[in-house]
Amino acid sequence: MKPFRRILTGKKILLGVCGGIAAYKIPGLLRRLIKEGAGVRVILTEGAEAFITPLTFEALCREKVFCQCDFLNPPPGCIPHTELGAFAEAILVAPATASFLASLASGDARSLLVATILASRAPVLLFPAMNTKMWEHPAVKENVKKIASWGYKVFTPEEGALACGEWGPGRLPEEEIILAHLEKTLALQDFSNCKVLITAGPTREPLDAVRFLSNRSSGRMGVALAEAAWKRGAEVILVHGPLSSSPLPLIRRIPVETAAQMAEAVLSLLPKVDILLMAAAVADYRPQDTWSGKLKKTSPSLTISLERTPDILKEVSSRRKPGQVIVGFAAEEEEFLPQEARRKLKEKGLDLIVANPIDRPETGFESATNEVFLFFADGRKIHLPLAPKEVIAWQILDAIKELQK
Ligand code: CTP
């Protein structure tokens, strides 16, 4: 198993900031990049300097921040646009203003930022943010179309309340979204052309109008798998029960409540997918009878009969097409983990089962970390030591990639 390395660790990122009100958010983004271990250099346009000072950025990245004055009056021996252009493994511009987009679209290299982009062959990610009427103006639309046709990624601004008091598309996306796009740009796209269906979270089996049977699954492992697969280029569909953490809004989601609804969603999508990762903690039983209103406490005791829910994976294995990879998950007491995992692997006709011990506080349900054992249909076993669920998700995908070869 390859050692895990965060995507942005050691990556050289050039951060361009233009003169829009969203510039005040960019020091926060810079901090996140530095925390991820990226090496960041910053260019501020003249407009950006009117909103925020170079000193703020310099204090965060501990590097000289380049401004327009450095272009015409460079530090001795330095050619800023070619040096920064060669430094960058990715160029990220946020906020990208209408005037910046116009200069880039016309190849006008009078600003240091545009000149640097022209002098670089690194991937370029542009996050426009401006007033809605400006964003929708044909001049801006034309410029965006032209820039996008050269392979630069121009991300549509988010809709919401704008600094000018209006409501509409024009907002800079949240840091999380910008970072996710950057990670996807820099990650090896080894799951491109691959459709991955992932289930996550618990199911809820209703008893009456206000009560249900469920379990302690948070859905974090499934969400981590969905985000990792998306960053690695997969087309991801996440079928999930109630989650305690929300996945990146960039991921296609199908929310469900019950095991029966999850079964219906999974089985209808199955013919179109290459990989199924069944990380959901599906309820095994549901109340046989349900009350339409609220169940009242009229008797001293109450017996509820439960019936089995459909076993989704068993049904999947009888319908699977050649070449599909089917992965199950199992949370087990440590003592019985190997035999239970191998039993389920066989009974459910899986290629791989990911098993984690439930009798430790730092693994499994509701925890941010996990330690798992991978059992393969060919008899192999791999141990993934305790790590954040994001790391475990990445390693599980590495193992699946090996299976696909
Ligand atoms: N699973 C499923 N349908 C169910 C129950 C579970 O597809 N009705 C899937 C889970 O999503 C998981 C795998 O089967 O990937 C193993 O789930 P687990 O609850 O550990 O196994 P069970 O089949 O419920 O077996 P047992 O009750 O004996 O532990």
Short mmCIF file of C-alpha atoms and ligand atoms in Angstrom, two decimals:
data_model
loop_
_atom_site.label_atom_id
_atom_site.label_comp_id
_atom_site.label_asym_id
_atom_site.label_seq_id
_atom_site.Cartn_x
_atom_site.Cartn_y
_atom_site.Cartn_z
CA MET A 1 0.00 0.00 0.00
CA LYS A 2 1.41 3.41 -1.03
CA PRO A 3 2.04 5.82 1.89
CA PHE A 4 -0.72 8.45 2.03
CA ARG A 5 0.16 12.03 1.15
CA ARG A 6 -2.31 14.91 1.28
CA ILE A 7 -2.87 16.29 -2.23
CA LEU A 8 -1.77 19.85 -1.47
CA THR A 9 1.24 18.98 0.68
CA GLY A 10 4.40 20.26 -1.01
CA LYS A 11 2.45 21.65 -3.99
CA LYS A 12 3.45 25.08 -5.32
CA ILE A 13 0.40 27.28 -5.65
CA LEU A 14 0.28 30.78 -7.07
CA LEU A 15 -2.60 32.72 -5.55
CA GLY A 16 -3.78 35.77 -7.53
CA VAL A 17 -6.05 38.25 -5.77
CA CYS A 18 -8.03 40.92 -7.66
CA GLY A 19 -9.80 44.05 -6.44
CA GLY A 20 -13.25 42.88 -5.38
CA ILE A 21 -14.89 43.00 -1.97
CA ALA A 22 -14.43 39.21 -1.62
CA ALA A 23 -10.66 39.90 -1.39
CA TYR A 24 -11.14 40.18 2.39
CA LYS A 25 -11.85 36.41 2.49
CA ILE A 26 -8.62 35.38 0.76
CA PRO A 27 -6.27 35.49 3.78
CA GLY A 28 -8.50 32.73 5.25
CA LEU A 29 -8.04 30.68 2.07
CA LEU A 30 -4.27 31.30 2.18
CA ARG A 31 -4.15 30.03 5.79
CA ARG A 32 -5.94 26.84 4.76
CA LEU A 33 -3.51 26.29 1.88
CA ILE A 34 -0.53 26.76 4.20
CA LYS A 35 -2.12 24.40 6.76
CA GLU A 36 -2.47 21.79 4.03
CA GLY A 37 1.29 22.06 3.48
CA ALA A 38 1.23 23.94 0.18
CA GLY A 39 4.00 26.42 -0.77
CA VAL A 40 2.12 29.57 -1.73
CA ARG A 41 3.23 32.75 -3.51
CA VAL A 42 0.79 35.64 -3.82
CA ILE A 43 0.19 38.31 -6.45
CA LEU A 44 -2.06 41.25 -5.59
CA THR A 45 -3.44 43.37 -8.42
CA GLU A 46 -3.57 47.15 -7.95
CA GLY A 47 -7.29 46.82 -7.21
CA ALA A 48 -6.68 44.12 -4.57
CA GLU A 49 -4.24 46.44 -2.76
CA ALA A 50 -7.08 48.95 -2.34
CA PHE A 51 -9.00 46.30 -0.36
CA ILE A 52 -6.27 44.51 1.58
CA THR A 53 -2.57 45.05 2.21
CA PRO A 54 0.36 42.84 1.11
CA LEU A 55 1.48 42.69 4.75
CA THR A 56 -1.55 40.55 5.69
CA PHE A 57 -0.59 37.94 3.10
CA GLU A 58 3.14 38.21 3.81
CA ALA A 59 2.55 37.52 7.51
CA LEU A 60 0.64 34.35 6.60
CA CYS A 61 2.82 32.87 3.87
CA ARG A 62 6.17 34.29 5.03
CA GLU A 63 7.11 35.02 1.44
CA LYS A 64 7.43 38.24 -0.47
CA VAL A 65 4.02 39.17 -1.87
CA PHE A 66 4.19 40.56 -5.40
CA CYS A 67 2.29 43.71 -6.34
CA GLN A 68 1.93 45.66 -9.59
CA CYS A 69 4.86 47.96 -8.59
CA ASP A 70 7.18 44.91 -8.55
CA PHE A 71 6.40 44.32 -12.22
CA LEU A 72 7.75 47.68 -13.36
CA ASN A 73 10.34 47.97 -10.63
CA PRO A 74 11.37 44.36 -9.86
CA PRO A 75 13.67 43.29 -7.03
CA PRO A 76 17.29 43.03 -8.36
CA GLY A 77 17.84 39.99 -10.60
CA CYS A 78 14.17 38.97 -10.50
CA ILE A 79 11.81 38.71 -13.48
CA PRO A 80 8.57 38.33 -11.52
CA HIS A 81 6.15 37.08 -14.22
CA THR A 82 8.41 34.35 -15.62
CA GLU A 83 9.72 33.28 -12.21
CA LEU A 84 6.24 33.06 -10.65
CA GLY A 85 4.86 31.43 -13.79
CA ALA A 86 7.55 28.74 -13.63
CA PHE A 87 7.10 28.29 -9.86
CA ALA A 88 3.38 27.49 -10.06
CA GLU A 89 2.04 23.92 -10.21
CA ALA A 90 -1.41 25.52 -10.17
CA ILE A 91 -2.63 29.11 -10.43
CA LEU A 92 -5.71 30.09 -8.49
CA VAL A 93 -7.32 33.52 -8.92
CA ALA A 94 -9.91 34.58 -6.34
CA PRO A 95 -11.82 36.79 -6.59
CA ALA A 96 -11.49 37.14 -10.37
CA THR A 97 -13.01 40.51 -11.29
CA ALA A 98 -14.63 41.57 -14.57
CA SER A 99 -11.63 43.75 -15.49
CA PHE A 100 -9.17 40.92 -14.78
CA LEU A 101 -11.24 38.55 -16.98
CA ALA A 102 -11.25 41.19 -19.75
CA SER A 103 -7.45 41.62 -19.59
CA LEU A 104 -6.89 37.87 -19.63
CA ALA A 105 -9.37 37.32 -22.48
CA SER A 106 -7.54 39.91 -24.58
CA GLY A 107 -4.07 38.68 -23.56
CA ASP A 108 -3.30 42.13 -22.19
CA ALA A 109 -0.10 41.54 -20.21
CA ARG A 110 0.14 44.97 -18.59
CA SER A 111 -0.74 43.55 -15.16
CA LEU A 112 1.70 41.24 -13.38
CA LEU A 113 -1.06 38.68 -12.72
CA VAL A 114 -2.11 38.35 -16.39
CA ALA A 115 1.52 38.36 -17.57
CA THR A 116 2.31 35.54 -15.10
CA ILE A 117 -0.64 33.45 -16.31
CA LEU A 118 0.47 33.94 -19.91
CA ALA A 119 4.01 32.96 -18.96
CA SER A 120 2.91 29.72 -17.27
CA ARG A 121 1.61 26.35 -18.44
CA ALA A 122 0.24 25.38 -15.03
CA PRO A 123 -3.50 24.65 -14.71
CA VAL A 124 -5.45 27.85 -14.00
CA LEU A 125 -8.54 28.02 -11.77
CA LEU A 126 -10.53 31.25 -11.82
CA PHE A 127 -13.22 32.07 -9.24
CA PRO A 128 -15.14 35.13 -10.44
CA ALA A 129 -17.09 37.15 -7.86
CA MET A 130 -18.99 40.34 -8.72
CA ASN A 131 -22.41 41.97 -8.88
CA THR A 132 -25.00 39.76 -10.63
CA LYS A 133 -25.70 42.23 -13.43
CA MET A 134 -21.99 42.44 -14.16
CA TRP A 135 -21.64 38.63 -14.15
CA GLU A 136 -24.60 38.31 -16.54
CA HIS A 137 -23.40 41.11 -18.88
CA PRO A 138 -22.66 39.84 -22.42
CA ALA A 139 -19.16 41.36 -22.27
CA VAL A 140 -18.26 39.28 -19.20
CA LYS A 141 -19.98 36.18 -20.62
CA GLU A 142 -17.99 36.50 -23.87
CA ASN A 143 -14.71 36.86 -21.95
CA VAL A 144 -15.50 33.83 -19.77
CA LYS A 145 -16.38 31.74 -22.82
CA LYS A 146 -13.14 32.70 -24.53
CA ILE A 147 -11.00 32.03 -21.45
CA ALA A 148 -12.71 28.67 -20.81
CA SER A 149 -12.07 27.64 -24.44
CA TRP A 150 -8.31 27.76 -23.70
CA GLY A 151 -8.73 25.12 -20.99
CA TYR A 152 -8.72 27.49 -18.00
CA LYS A 153 -11.32 26.47 -15.43
CA VAL A 154 -13.78 29.28 -14.76
CA PHE A 155 -16.12 28.46 -11.86
CA THR A 156 -19.62 29.91 -11.81
CA PRO A 157 -20.07 32.13 -8.76
CA GLU A 158 -22.55 31.06 -6.11
CA GLU A 159 -25.97 32.52 -5.70
CA GLY A 160 -26.74 34.44 -2.52
CA ALA A 161 -26.74 37.82 -0.80
CA LEU A 162 -24.11 40.11 -2.35
CA ALA A 163 -22.13 42.90 -0.70
CA CYS A 164 -24.01 45.43 -2.88
CA GLY A 165 -27.29 44.40 -1.20
CA GLU A 166 -28.60 42.46 -4.20
CA TRP A 167 -29.34 38.73 -4.38
CA GLY A 168 -28.15 36.47 -7.20
CA PRO A 169 -25.13 34.67 -8.66
CA GLY A 170 -21.93 36.56 -7.86
CA ARG A 171 -20.65 35.25 -4.52
CA LEU A 172 -17.24 33.69 -4.08
CA PRO A 173 -17.69 29.99 -3.15
CA GLU A 174 -16.78 28.85 0.37
CA GLU A 175 -13.10 28.00 1.10
CA GLU A 176 -14.01 24.31 1.25
CA ILE A 177 -15.30 24.34 -2.31
CA ILE A 178 -12.33 26.28 -3.70
CA LEU A 179 -9.92 23.87 -2.00
CA ALA A 180 -11.84 20.83 -3.29
CA HIS A 181 -11.59 22.09 -6.89
CA LEU A 182 -7.88 22.75 -6.44
CA GLU A 183 -7.33 19.28 -4.98
CA LYS A 184 -9.25 17.69 -7.85
CA THR A 185 -7.10 19.65 -10.33
CA LEU A 186 -3.88 18.41 -8.74
CA ALA A 187 -4.92 14.84 -7.87
CA LEU A 188 -4.17 11.94 -10.17
CA GLN A 189 -7.44 11.39 -12.07
CA ASP A 190 -7.20 7.61 -11.82
CA PHE A 191 -10.98 7.18 -11.44
CA SER A 192 -11.98 9.27 -14.47
CA ASN A 193 -14.46 7.47 -16.75
CA CYS A 194 -15.56 5.52 -13.68
CA LYS A 195 -19.04 5.65 -12.16
CA VAL A 196 -19.00 5.03 -8.43
CA LEU A 197 -22.09 4.47 -6.33
CA ILE A 198 -21.57 4.93 -2.60
CA THR A 199 -24.02 4.44 0.26
CA ALA A 200 -23.55 6.16 3.60
CA GLY A 201 -25.13 6.71 6.97
CA PRO A 202 -27.80 4.84 8.88
CA THR A 203 -31.30 4.03 7.69
CA ARG A 204 -34.36 4.94 9.75
CA GLU A 205 -37.20 2.46 10.06
CA PRO A 206 -40.36 4.23 11.19
CA LEU A 207 -42.42 2.99 14.11
CA ASP A 208 -44.98 5.78 14.25
CA ALA A 209 -45.24 9.40 13.09
CA VAL A 210 -42.42 10.56 15.41
CA ARG A 211 -40.29 7.49 16.26
CA PHE A 212 -37.95 5.24 14.33
CA LEU A 213 -35.38 2.46 14.74
CA SER A 214 -31.87 3.43 13.67
CA ASN A 215 -28.19 3.09 14.62
CA ARG A 216 -25.23 5.29 15.52
CA SER A 217 -23.66 5.53 12.08
CA SER A 218 -22.60 9.12 11.27
CA GLY A 219 -22.03 8.46 7.55
CA ARG A 220 -18.49 9.93 7.73
CA MET A 221 -16.76 6.94 6.12
CA GLY A 222 -19.14 6.95 3.13
CA VAL A 223 -18.88 10.73 2.76
CA ALA A 224 -15.06 10.53 2.89
CA LEU A 225 -15.14 7.84 0.16
CA ALA A 226 -17.47 9.95 -2.00
CA GLU A 227 -15.26 13.04 -1.70
CA ALA A 228 -12.06 11.10 -2.37
CA ALA A 229 -13.54 9.38 -5.44
CA TRP A 230 -14.82 12.75 -6.74
CA LYS A 231 -11.36 14.32 -6.30
CA ARG A 232 -9.84 11.38 -8.20
CA GLY A 233 -12.10 12.04 -11.17
CA ALA A 234 -14.96 9.58 -10.62
CA GLU A 235 -18.56 10.34 -11.39
CA VAL A 236 -20.00 9.86 -7.92
CA ILE A 237 -23.53 9.21 -6.69
CA LEU A 238 -24.04 9.17 -2.93
CA VAL A 239 -27.17 7.41 -1.68
CA HIS A 240 -27.43 8.26 1.98
CA GLY A 241 -29.55 8.11 5.09
CA PRO A 242 -29.55 10.98 7.61
CA LEU A 243 -25.94 12.20 7.90
CA SER A 244 -24.28 14.04 10.76
CA SER A 245 -21.80 15.83 8.46
CA SER A 246 -22.73 17.29 5.10
CA PRO A 247 -20.75 16.19 2.05
CA LEU A 248 -19.30 18.68 -0.43
CA PRO A 249 -22.25 20.15 -2.34
CA LEU A 250 -20.38 19.22 -5.55
CA ILE A 251 -21.35 15.58 -5.08
CA ARG A 252 -24.59 14.21 -6.54
CA ARG A 253 -26.74 12.95 -3.68
CA ILE A 254 -29.86 10.87 -3.30
CA PRO A 255 -31.19 11.13 0.25
CA VAL A 256 -33.27 8.20 1.53
CA GLU A 257 -34.70 7.17 4.91
CA THR A 258 -35.45 3.46 5.02
CA ALA A 259 -33.61 0.29 3.99
CA ALA A 260 -36.33 -0.34 1.38
CA GLN A 261 -35.77 3.12 -0.16
CA MET A 262 -32.01 2.57 -0.14
CA ALA A 263 -32.48 -0.82 -1.84
CA GLU A 264 -34.67 0.73 -4.52
CA ALA A 265 -32.17 3.54 -5.22
CA VAL A 266 -29.13 1.22 -5.29
CA LEU A 267 -30.75 -1.46 -7.45
CA SER A 268 -32.06 1.05 -9.99
CA LEU A 269 -28.61 2.70 -10.33
CA LEU A 270 -26.62 -0.55 -10.27
CA PRO A 271 -26.70 -1.33 -14.03
CA LYS A 272 -24.98 2.01 -14.77
CA VAL A 273 -22.12 1.88 -12.25
CA ASP A 274 -18.62 0.39 -12.30
CA ILE A 275 -18.07 0.30 -8.54
CA LEU A 276 -20.46 -0.02 -5.59
CA LEU A 277 -19.21 0.88 -2.11
CA MET A 278 -21.87 -0.15 0.38
CA ALA A 279 -20.69 1.83 3.43
CA ALA A 280 -24.20 2.46 4.81
CA ALA A 281 -25.22 0.86 8.10
CA VAL A 282 -28.47 -0.57 6.77
CA ALA A 283 -30.99 -1.63 9.43
CA ASP A 284 -31.45 -5.40 9.40
CA TYR A 285 -34.96 -5.26 10.88
CA ARG A 286 -37.91 -2.88 10.70
CA PRO A 287 -41.14 -2.75 12.73
CA GLN A 288 -43.69 -5.10 11.18
CA ASP A 289 -46.53 -2.69 11.92
CA THR A 290 -46.32 1.07 11.88
CA TRP A 291 -48.71 3.54 13.46
CA SER A 292 -49.89 6.42 11.30
CA GLY A 293 -50.20 8.86 14.25
CA LYS A 294 -48.28 8.96 17.55
CA LEU A 295 -48.23 5.74 19.50
CA LYS A 296 -49.72 6.46 22.98
CA LYS A 297 -48.65 4.74 26.21
CA THR A 298 -51.95 3.04 26.97
CA SER A 299 -50.57 -0.31 28.19
CA PRO A 300 -47.84 -1.05 30.81
CA SER A 301 -45.65 -2.84 28.27
CA LEU A 302 -45.37 -2.96 24.53
CA THR A 303 -44.03 -5.66 22.24
CA ILE A 304 -43.00 -4.66 18.76
CA SER A 305 -42.51 -7.34 16.14
CA LEU A 306 -39.70 -6.77 13.71
CA GLU A 307 -39.29 -8.14 10.21
CA ARG A 308 -36.18 -8.41 8.03
CA THR A 309 -35.31 -5.64 5.63
CA PRO A 310 -34.05 -6.53 2.14
CA ASP A 311 -30.35 -7.50 2.10
CA ILE A 312 -29.22 -5.05 -0.57
CA LEU A 313 -25.78 -6.56 -1.18
CA LYS A 314 -27.16 -10.08 -1.60
CA GLU A 315 -29.57 -8.79 -4.21
CA VAL A 316 -26.75 -6.81 -5.85
CA SER A 317 -24.52 -9.88 -6.14
CA SER A 318 -27.25 -11.80 -7.99
CA ARG A 319 -27.67 -8.94 -10.49
CA ARG A 320 -24.08 -7.75 -10.95
CA LYS A 321 -22.57 -7.40 -14.41
CA PRO A 322 -19.08 -8.69 -15.30
CA GLY A 323 -16.39 -6.15 -14.45
CA GLN A 324 -18.36 -4.43 -11.68
CA VAL A 325 -16.51 -4.13 -8.37
CA ILE A 326 -18.71 -4.67 -5.30
CA VAL A 327 -17.40 -3.65 -1.88
CA GLY A 328 -19.10 -4.28 1.45
CA PHE A 329 -18.38 -2.92 4.92
CA ALA A 330 -18.66 -4.61 8.29
CA ALA A 331 -18.40 -3.25 11.82
CA GLU A 332 -17.52 -6.16 14.09
CA GLU A 333 -16.32 -7.00 17.56
CA GLU A 334 -12.55 -7.43 17.32
CA GLU A 335 -12.59 -11.05 18.50
CA PHE A 336 -14.89 -12.16 15.67
CA LEU A 337 -13.76 -9.70 13.00
CA PRO A 338 -11.79 -11.97 10.63
CA GLN A 339 -14.29 -14.84 10.54
CA GLU A 340 -17.33 -12.53 10.31
CA ALA A 341 -15.73 -10.44 7.57
CA ARG A 342 -14.82 -13.54 5.54
CA ARG A 343 -18.31 -15.01 6.03
CA LYS A 344 -19.99 -11.83 4.72
CA LEU A 345 -17.49 -11.53 1.86
CA LYS A 346 -18.52 -15.01 0.70
CA GLU A 347 -22.23 -14.91 1.49
CA LYS A 348 -22.74 -11.53 -0.17
CA GLY A 349 -20.56 -12.36 -3.20
CA LEU A 350 -18.22 -9.38 -2.69
CA ASP A 351 -14.84 -8.55 -4.23
CA LEU A 352 -13.71 -6.84 -1.05
CA ILE A 353 -15.01 -6.25 2.46
CA VAL A 354 -13.76 -3.43 4.68
CA ALA A 355 -14.04 -4.44 8.33
CA ASN A 356 -13.46 -2.29 11.37
CA PRO A 357 -13.49 -3.16 15.08
CA ILE A 358 -16.36 -1.58 17.02
CA ASP A 359 -14.97 -2.09 20.52
CA ARG A 360 -12.47 0.79 20.42
CA PRO A 361 -13.40 4.45 20.93
CA GLU A 362 -11.24 5.69 18.06
CA THR A 363 -12.68 3.49 15.31
CA GLY A 364 -16.02 2.99 13.63
CA PHE A 365 -19.33 4.69 14.35
CA GLU A 366 -19.32 8.45 15.07
CA SER A 367 -15.51 8.60 15.15
CA ALA A 368 -13.36 10.86 12.92
CA THR A 369 -10.72 8.13 12.65
CA ASN A 370 -10.82 4.48 11.70
CA GLU A 371 -8.67 1.38 11.58
CA VAL A 372 -9.73 -1.24 9.07
CA PHE A 373 -8.85 -4.61 7.62
CA LEU A 374 -9.45 -5.30 3.94
CA PHE A 375 -10.40 -8.88 3.07
CA PHE A 376 -10.32 -9.72 -0.64
CA ALA A 377 -12.20 -12.46 -2.48
CA ASP A 378 -8.81 -13.90 -3.56
CA GLY A 379 -7.85 -14.46 0.09
CA ARG A 380 -5.54 -11.45 0.55
CA LYS A 381 -5.79 -9.32 3.68
CA ILE A 382 -4.50 -5.76 4.20
CA HIS A 383 -4.38 -3.83 7.48
CA LEU A 384 -4.90 -0.04 7.34
CA PRO A 385 -3.71 1.38 10.68
CA LEU A 386 -5.56 4.07 12.63
CA ALA A 387 -5.91 7.25 10.57
CA PRO A 388 -8.48 9.96 9.76
CA LYS A 389 -11.40 8.56 7.74
CA GLU A 390 -10.30 10.74 4.77
CA VAL A 391 -6.96 8.88 4.70
CA ILE A 392 -8.62 5.46 5.07
CA ALA A 393 -11.00 6.37 2.21
CA TRP A 394 -8.05 7.22 -0.03
CA GLN A 395 -6.34 3.93 0.78
CA ILE A 396 -9.51 1.90 0.16
CA LEU A 397 -9.71 3.51 -3.29
CA ASP A 398 -6.04 2.61 -3.90
CA ALA A 399 -6.91 -1.03 -3.12
CA ILE A 400 -9.91 -0.93 -5.48
CA LYS A 401 -7.73 0.54 -8.24
CA GLU A 402 -5.44 -2.47 -7.86
CA LEU A 403 -8.46 -4.79 -8.16
CA GLN A 404 -9.52 -3.14 -11.40
CA LYS A 405 -6.14 -3.79 -13.07
N1 CTP B 1 -26.10 -4.57 4.09
C1 CTP B 1 -27.01 -4.58 3.06
N2 CTP B 1 -28.34 -4.76 3.35
C2 CTP B 1 -28.76 -4.98 4.60
C3 CTP B 1 -27.81 -5.01 5.66
C4 CTP B 1 -26.49 -4.80 5.37
O1 CTP B 1 -26.64 -4.41 1.92
N3 CTP B 1 -30.05 -5.16 4.85
C5 CTP B 1 -24.69 -4.34 3.75
C6 CTP B 1 -24.03 -3.22 4.53
O2 CTP B 1 -24.17 -1.97 3.86
C7 CTP B 1 -22.58 -3.67 4.59
C8 CTP B 1 -22.67 -5.19 4.59
O3 CTP B 1 -23.99 -5.51 4.10
O4 CTP B 1 -21.85 -3.28 3.46
C9 CTP B 1 -22.50 -5.83 5.93
O5 CTP B 1 -23.43 -5.27 6.81
P1 CTP B 1 -23.60 -5.83 8.29
O6 CTP B 1 -24.70 -5.09 8.95
O7 CTP B 1 -22.27 -5.87 8.94
O8 CTP B 1 -23.98 -7.33 7.98
P2 CTP B 1 -25.30 -8.10 8.05
O9 CTP B 1 -25.58 -8.65 6.70
O10 CTP B 1 -26.35 -7.25 8.65
O11 CTP B 1 -24.90 -9.32 8.97
P3 CTP B 1 -24.99 -9.53 10.59
O12 CTP B 1 -26.33 -9.03 11.02
O13 CTP B 1 -24.83 -11.00 10.70
O14 CTP B 1 -23.83 -8.79 11.19
#
